[in-house]
mmCIF file of C-alpha atoms in Angstrom:
data_model
loop_
_atom_site.group_PDB
_atom_site.id
_atom_site.type_symbol
_atom_site.label_atom_id
_atom_site.label_comp_id
_atom_site.label_asym_id
_atom_site.label_seq_id
_atom_site.Cartn_x
_atom_site.Cartn_y
_atom_site.Cartn_z
ATOM 1 C CA MET A 1 30.298 -70.165 55.754
ATOM 2 C CA ILE A 2 31.870 -68.819 58.937
ATOM 3 C CA THR A 3 30.401 -65.777 60.640
ATOM 4 C CA VAL A 4 32.253 -63.987 63.417
ATOM 5 C CA LEU A 5 30.154 -62.025 65.889
ATOM 6 C CA PHE A 6 32.761 -59.637 67.259
ATOM 7 C CA GLY A 7 31.967 -57.699 70.421
ATOM 8 C CA GLY A 8 35.223 -55.949 71.199
ATOM 9 C CA SER A 9 35.744 -52.218 71.525
ATOM 10 C CA ARG A 10 39.104 -52.371 69.735
ATOM 11 C CA PRO A 11 38.819 -53.689 66.158
ATOM 12 C CA GLU A 12 42.519 -54.569 66.123
ATOM 13 C CA GLY A 13 42.769 -55.586 69.781
ATOM 14 C CA ASN A 14 43.738 -58.857 71.408
ATOM 15 C CA THR A 15 40.345 -60.526 70.915
ATOM 16 C CA ALA A 16 40.337 -59.640 67.221
ATOM 17 C CA HIS A 17 43.922 -60.848 66.825
ATOM 18 C CA LEU A 18 43.248 -64.224 68.461
ATOM 19 C CA THR A 19 40.048 -64.685 66.458
ATOM 20 C CA LYS A 20 41.767 -63.874 63.178
ATOM 21 C CA ALA A 21 44.494 -66.384 64.045
ATOM 22 C CA ALA A 22 41.804 -69.060 64.451
ATOM 23 C CA ILE A 23 40.127 -68.330 61.103
ATOM 24 C CA ALA A 24 43.230 -67.632 59.009
ATOM 25 C CA GLY A 25 42.862 -69.177 55.582
ATOM 26 C CA TYR A 26 39.057 -69.374 55.701
ATOM 27 C CA ASP A 27 36.382 -67.281 54.054
ATOM 28 C CA TYR A 28 34.356 -65.569 56.739
ATOM 29 C CA GLU A 29 32.044 -62.680 57.437
ATOM 30 C CA TRP A 30 33.183 -60.415 60.261
ATOM 31 C CA ILE A 31 30.271 -58.690 61.989
ATOM 32 C CA ASP A 32 31.467 -56.035 64.412
ATOM 33 C CA LEU A 33 28.434 -55.845 66.678
ATOM 34 C CA THR A 34 29.607 -52.506 68.088
ATOM 35 C CA GLN A 35 28.916 -50.951 64.689
ATOM 36 C CA TYR A 36 25.244 -51.968 64.681
ATOM 37 C CA GLN A 37 22.254 -50.513 66.479
ATOM 38 C CA LEU A 38 20.640 -53.074 68.793
ATOM 39 C CA ASN A 39 17.727 -51.544 70.691
ATOM 40 C CA PRO A 40 16.429 -52.839 74.017
ATOM 41 C CA VAL A 41 14.420 -56.030 73.685
ATOM 42 C CA ARG A 42 10.627 -55.958 73.619
ATOM 43 C CA ASP A 43 9.219 -58.694 75.829
ATOM 44 C CA VAL A 44 5.789 -59.740 74.562
ATOM 45 C CA ARG A 45 5.753 -63.289 75.950
ATOM 46 C CA HIS A 46 2.860 -62.592 78.301
ATOM 47 C CA ASP A 47 0.909 -60.150 76.115
ATOM 48 C CA ASN A 48 -0.378 -62.635 73.537
ATOM 49 C CA LYS A 49 1.436 -60.663 70.814
ATOM 50 C CA VAL A 50 3.984 -61.422 68.123
ATOM 51 C CA ILE A 51 6.941 -59.488 66.806
ATOM 52 C CA GLU A 52 7.140 -59.053 63.072
ATOM 53 C CA SER A 53 9.463 -56.092 62.627
ATOM 54 C CA TYR A 54 12.639 -54.714 64.105
ATOM 55 C CA ASN A 55 13.524 -51.051 64.541
ATOM 56 C CA ASP A 56 17.250 -51.695 64.623
ATOM 57 C CA ASP A 57 19.906 -53.745 62.800
ATOM 58 C CA TYR A 58 19.130 -57.093 64.420
ATOM 59 C CA LYS A 59 17.302 -58.697 61.474
ATOM 60 C CA GLU A 60 20.264 -58.057 59.168
ATOM 61 C CA ILE A 61 22.593 -59.782 61.622
ATOM 62 C CA ILE A 62 20.387 -62.759 62.515
ATOM 63 C CA ASP A 63 19.717 -63.465 58.839
ATOM 64 C CA LYS A 64 23.471 -63.686 58.244
ATOM 65 C CA VAL A 65 23.861 -65.968 61.263
ATOM 66 C CA LEU A 66 21.078 -68.238 60.028
ATOM 67 C CA ALA A 67 22.787 -68.467 56.624
ATOM 68 C CA SER A 68 26.049 -69.574 58.251
ATOM 69 C CA GLU A 69 27.316 -72.997 59.230
ATOM 70 C CA THR A 70 29.823 -71.902 61.872
ATOM 71 C CA ILE A 71 29.367 -68.966 64.226
ATOM 72 C CA ILE A 72 32.283 -67.712 66.290
ATOM 73 C CA ILE A 73 31.357 -65.433 69.148
ATOM 74 C CA ALA A 74 34.389 -63.286 69.988
ATOM 75 C CA SER A 75 34.340 -61.041 73.041
ATOM 76 C CA PRO A 76 36.663 -59.515 75.564
ATOM 77 C CA VAL A 77 35.773 -60.365 79.133
ATOM 78 C CA TYR A 78 34.219 -57.153 80.457
ATOM 79 C CA TRP A 79 33.435 -57.150 84.157
ATOM 80 C CA TYR A 80 33.412 -60.963 84.170
ATOM 81 C CA SER A 81 30.867 -61.187 81.387
ATOM 82 C CA LEU A 82 30.548 -60.933 77.640
ATOM 83 C CA SER A 83 30.573 -57.486 76.080
ATOM 84 C CA ALA A 84 27.317 -55.534 76.040
ATOM 85 C CA SER A 85 27.046 -55.771 72.243
ATOM 86 C CA VAL A 86 27.217 -59.589 72.297
ATOM 87 C CA LYS A 87 24.731 -59.743 75.161
ATOM 88 C CA ALA A 88 22.361 -57.383 73.311
ATOM 89 C CA PHE A 89 22.471 -59.699 70.303
ATOM 90 C CA PHE A 90 21.665 -62.731 72.474
ATOM 91 C CA ASP A 91 18.838 -60.812 74.157
ATOM 92 C CA HIS A 92 17.197 -60.287 70.770
ATOM 93 C CA TRP A 93 16.722 -64.033 70.425
ATOM 94 C CA SER A 94 13.722 -63.547 72.737
ATOM 95 C CA GLU A 95 12.119 -61.448 70.018
ATOM 96 C CA THR A 96 12.971 -63.942 67.311
ATOM 97 C CA LEU A 97 11.232 -66.670 69.297
ATOM 98 C CA MET A 98 8.071 -64.537 69.126
ATOM 99 C CA ASP A 99 8.378 -63.759 65.405
ATOM 100 C CA PRO A 100 6.257 -65.949 63.085
ATOM 101 C CA ASN A 101 8.708 -65.161 60.269
ATOM 102 C CA TYR A 102 11.284 -67.241 62.168
ATOM 103 C CA LYS A 103 9.054 -70.143 63.185
ATOM 104 C CA ASN A 104 11.956 -72.625 62.770
ATOM 105 C CA PHE A 105 14.445 -70.456 64.654
ATOM 106 C CA LYS A 106 15.378 -73.036 67.277
ATOM 107 C CA GLU A 107 15.669 -75.859 64.753
ATOM 108 C CA GLU A 108 17.875 -73.785 62.451
ATOM 109 C CA MET A 109 20.106 -72.530 65.255
ATOM 110 C CA ALA A 110 20.517 -76.075 66.581
ATOM 111 C CA LYS A 111 22.233 -77.019 63.297
ATOM 112 C CA LYS A 112 24.942 -74.357 63.701
ATOM 113 C CA ASP A 113 28.463 -74.977 64.956
ATOM 114 C CA PHE A 114 28.941 -72.390 67.704
ATOM 115 C CA LYS A 115 32.380 -71.544 69.060
ATOM 116 C CA LEU A 116 33.532 -68.923 71.556
ATOM 117 C CA ILE A 117 36.699 -66.866 71.898
ATOM 118 C CA ILE A 118 37.118 -64.716 74.999
ATOM 119 C CA VAL A 119 40.115 -62.682 76.084
ATOM 120 C CA GLY A 120 40.700 -61.043 79.432
ATOM 121 C CA GLY A 121 43.462 -59.760 81.662
ATOM 122 C CA ASP A 122 42.275 -60.641 85.160
ATOM 123 C CA PHE A 123 42.776 -64.419 85.389
ATOM 124 C CA PRO A 124 40.366 -65.138 82.513
ATOM 125 C CA LYS A 125 40.889 -68.899 82.666
ATOM 126 C CA VAL A 126 39.089 -68.749 86.022
ATOM 127 C CA LYS A 127 37.072 -65.525 85.947
ATOM 128 C CA GLY A 128 36.008 -65.985 82.326
ATOM 129 C CA LYS A 129 34.199 -69.239 83.124
ATOM 130 C CA PRO A 130 30.864 -67.437 83.708
ATOM 131 C CA CYS A 131 31.076 -66.205 80.091
ATOM 132 C CA ILE A 132 31.356 -69.777 78.874
ATOM 133 C CA THR A 133 28.471 -70.878 81.082
ATOM 134 C CA GLN A 134 26.358 -67.950 79.876
ATOM 135 C CA VAL A 135 26.924 -68.912 76.244
ATOM 136 C CA LYS A 136 26.329 -72.623 76.917
ATOM 137 C CA TYR A 137 23.016 -71.945 78.675
ATOM 138 C CA SER A 138 21.874 -69.478 76.006
ATOM 139 C CA LEU A 139 22.632 -71.965 73.249
ATOM 140 C CA GLU A 140 21.100 -74.825 75.201
ATOM 141 C CA PHE A 141 17.844 -72.861 75.490
ATOM 142 C CA ILE A 142 17.542 -72.734 71.704
ATOM 143 C CA GLY A 143 18.670 -76.338 71.235
ATOM 144 C CA ALA A 144 22.205 -75.536 70.114
ATOM 145 C CA THR A 145 25.540 -76.427 71.693
ATOM 146 C CA LEU A 146 28.897 -74.781 72.161
ATOM 147 C CA SER A 147 31.376 -77.005 70.347
ATOM 148 C CA GLY A 148 34.522 -75.308 71.630
ATOM 149 C CA TYR A 149 36.090 -72.272 73.177
ATOM 150 C CA ILE A 150 39.419 -70.523 73.552
ATOM 151 C CA ILE A 151 40.303 -68.358 76.531
ATOM 152 C CA GLY A 152 43.092 -65.870 75.893
ATOM 153 C CA THR A 153 45.042 -63.954 78.499
ATOM 154 C CA ALA A 154 45.913 -60.384 77.545
ATOM 155 C CA GLU A 155 45.672 -57.027 79.221
ATOM 156 C CA LYS A 156 47.583 -54.506 77.142
ATOM 157 C CA PRO A 157 47.569 -54.209 73.350
ATOM 158 C CA GLY A 158 49.622 -57.015 71.827
ATOM 159 C CA ASP A 159 49.707 -59.135 74.988
ATOM 160 C CA ILE A 160 47.890 -61.988 73.254
ATOM 161 C CA GLU A 161 51.148 -62.775 71.467
ATOM 162 C CA LYS A 162 52.497 -63.956 74.836
ATOM 163 C CA ASP A 163 49.665 -66.461 75.343
ATOM 164 C CA VAL A 164 51.247 -69.406 73.572
ATOM 165 C CA TYR A 165 48.519 -71.813 74.659
ATOM 166 C CA ALA A 166 45.662 -69.690 73.245
ATOM 167 C CA LEU A 167 47.534 -69.207 69.970
ATOM 168 C CA LYS A 168 48.152 -72.958 69.768
ATOM 169 C CA ARG A 169 44.422 -73.589 70.272
ATOM 170 C CA ALA A 170 43.696 -71.080 67.491
ATOM 171 C CA GLN A 171 45.986 -73.072 65.183
ATOM 172 C CA GLU A 172 44.151 -76.267 66.147
ATOM 173 C CA TRP A 173 40.876 -74.627 65.135
ATOM 174 C CA GLN A 174 42.363 -73.922 61.712
ATOM 175 C CA GLN A 175 42.490 -77.687 61.193
ATOM 176 C CA THR A 176 38.912 -78.374 62.281
ATOM 177 C CA LEU A 177 36.773 -75.351 61.395
ATOM 178 C CA GLY A 178 33.845 -76.313 59.245
ATOM 179 C CA GLN A 179 33.709 -79.846 60.662
ATOM 180 C CA LYS A 180 30.826 -80.366 63.037
#
């Protein structure tokens, strides 16, 4: 099962278009993170406490991620970083690590095939690199790895159609998705 964690503000924008090109022909679950409530993270690491409940939509999303084999993180490059909705989802992993109901969280996440698609308009092949590093380090912390990424260049609606290289990479993914 493929799950897309979409963090764009335009559901039919360039990031969505490139991502859909990469998963064409596959069954997938599209989770538009902007449509979910993700509250600020509670940090209880130093309070000798656990977290056993969530007052937002995080549990619904993480349960779907844990049931998936492949997770594609899809985000525009906003101010040289991932979108706030994607970052908020990553931040919640801190809570999951403190939740006894997810005692095998790291082990389960380490089995997943994580991929990243980012799209930006201001030299994203250079300025988008911090996004890739951010995702790599976040995954590394939980024992997972980033198996691949695509960087698309697009500024205005529809510009992704001009990025032949990114579209070619999306077609390559069509051949290999589901193979870890």
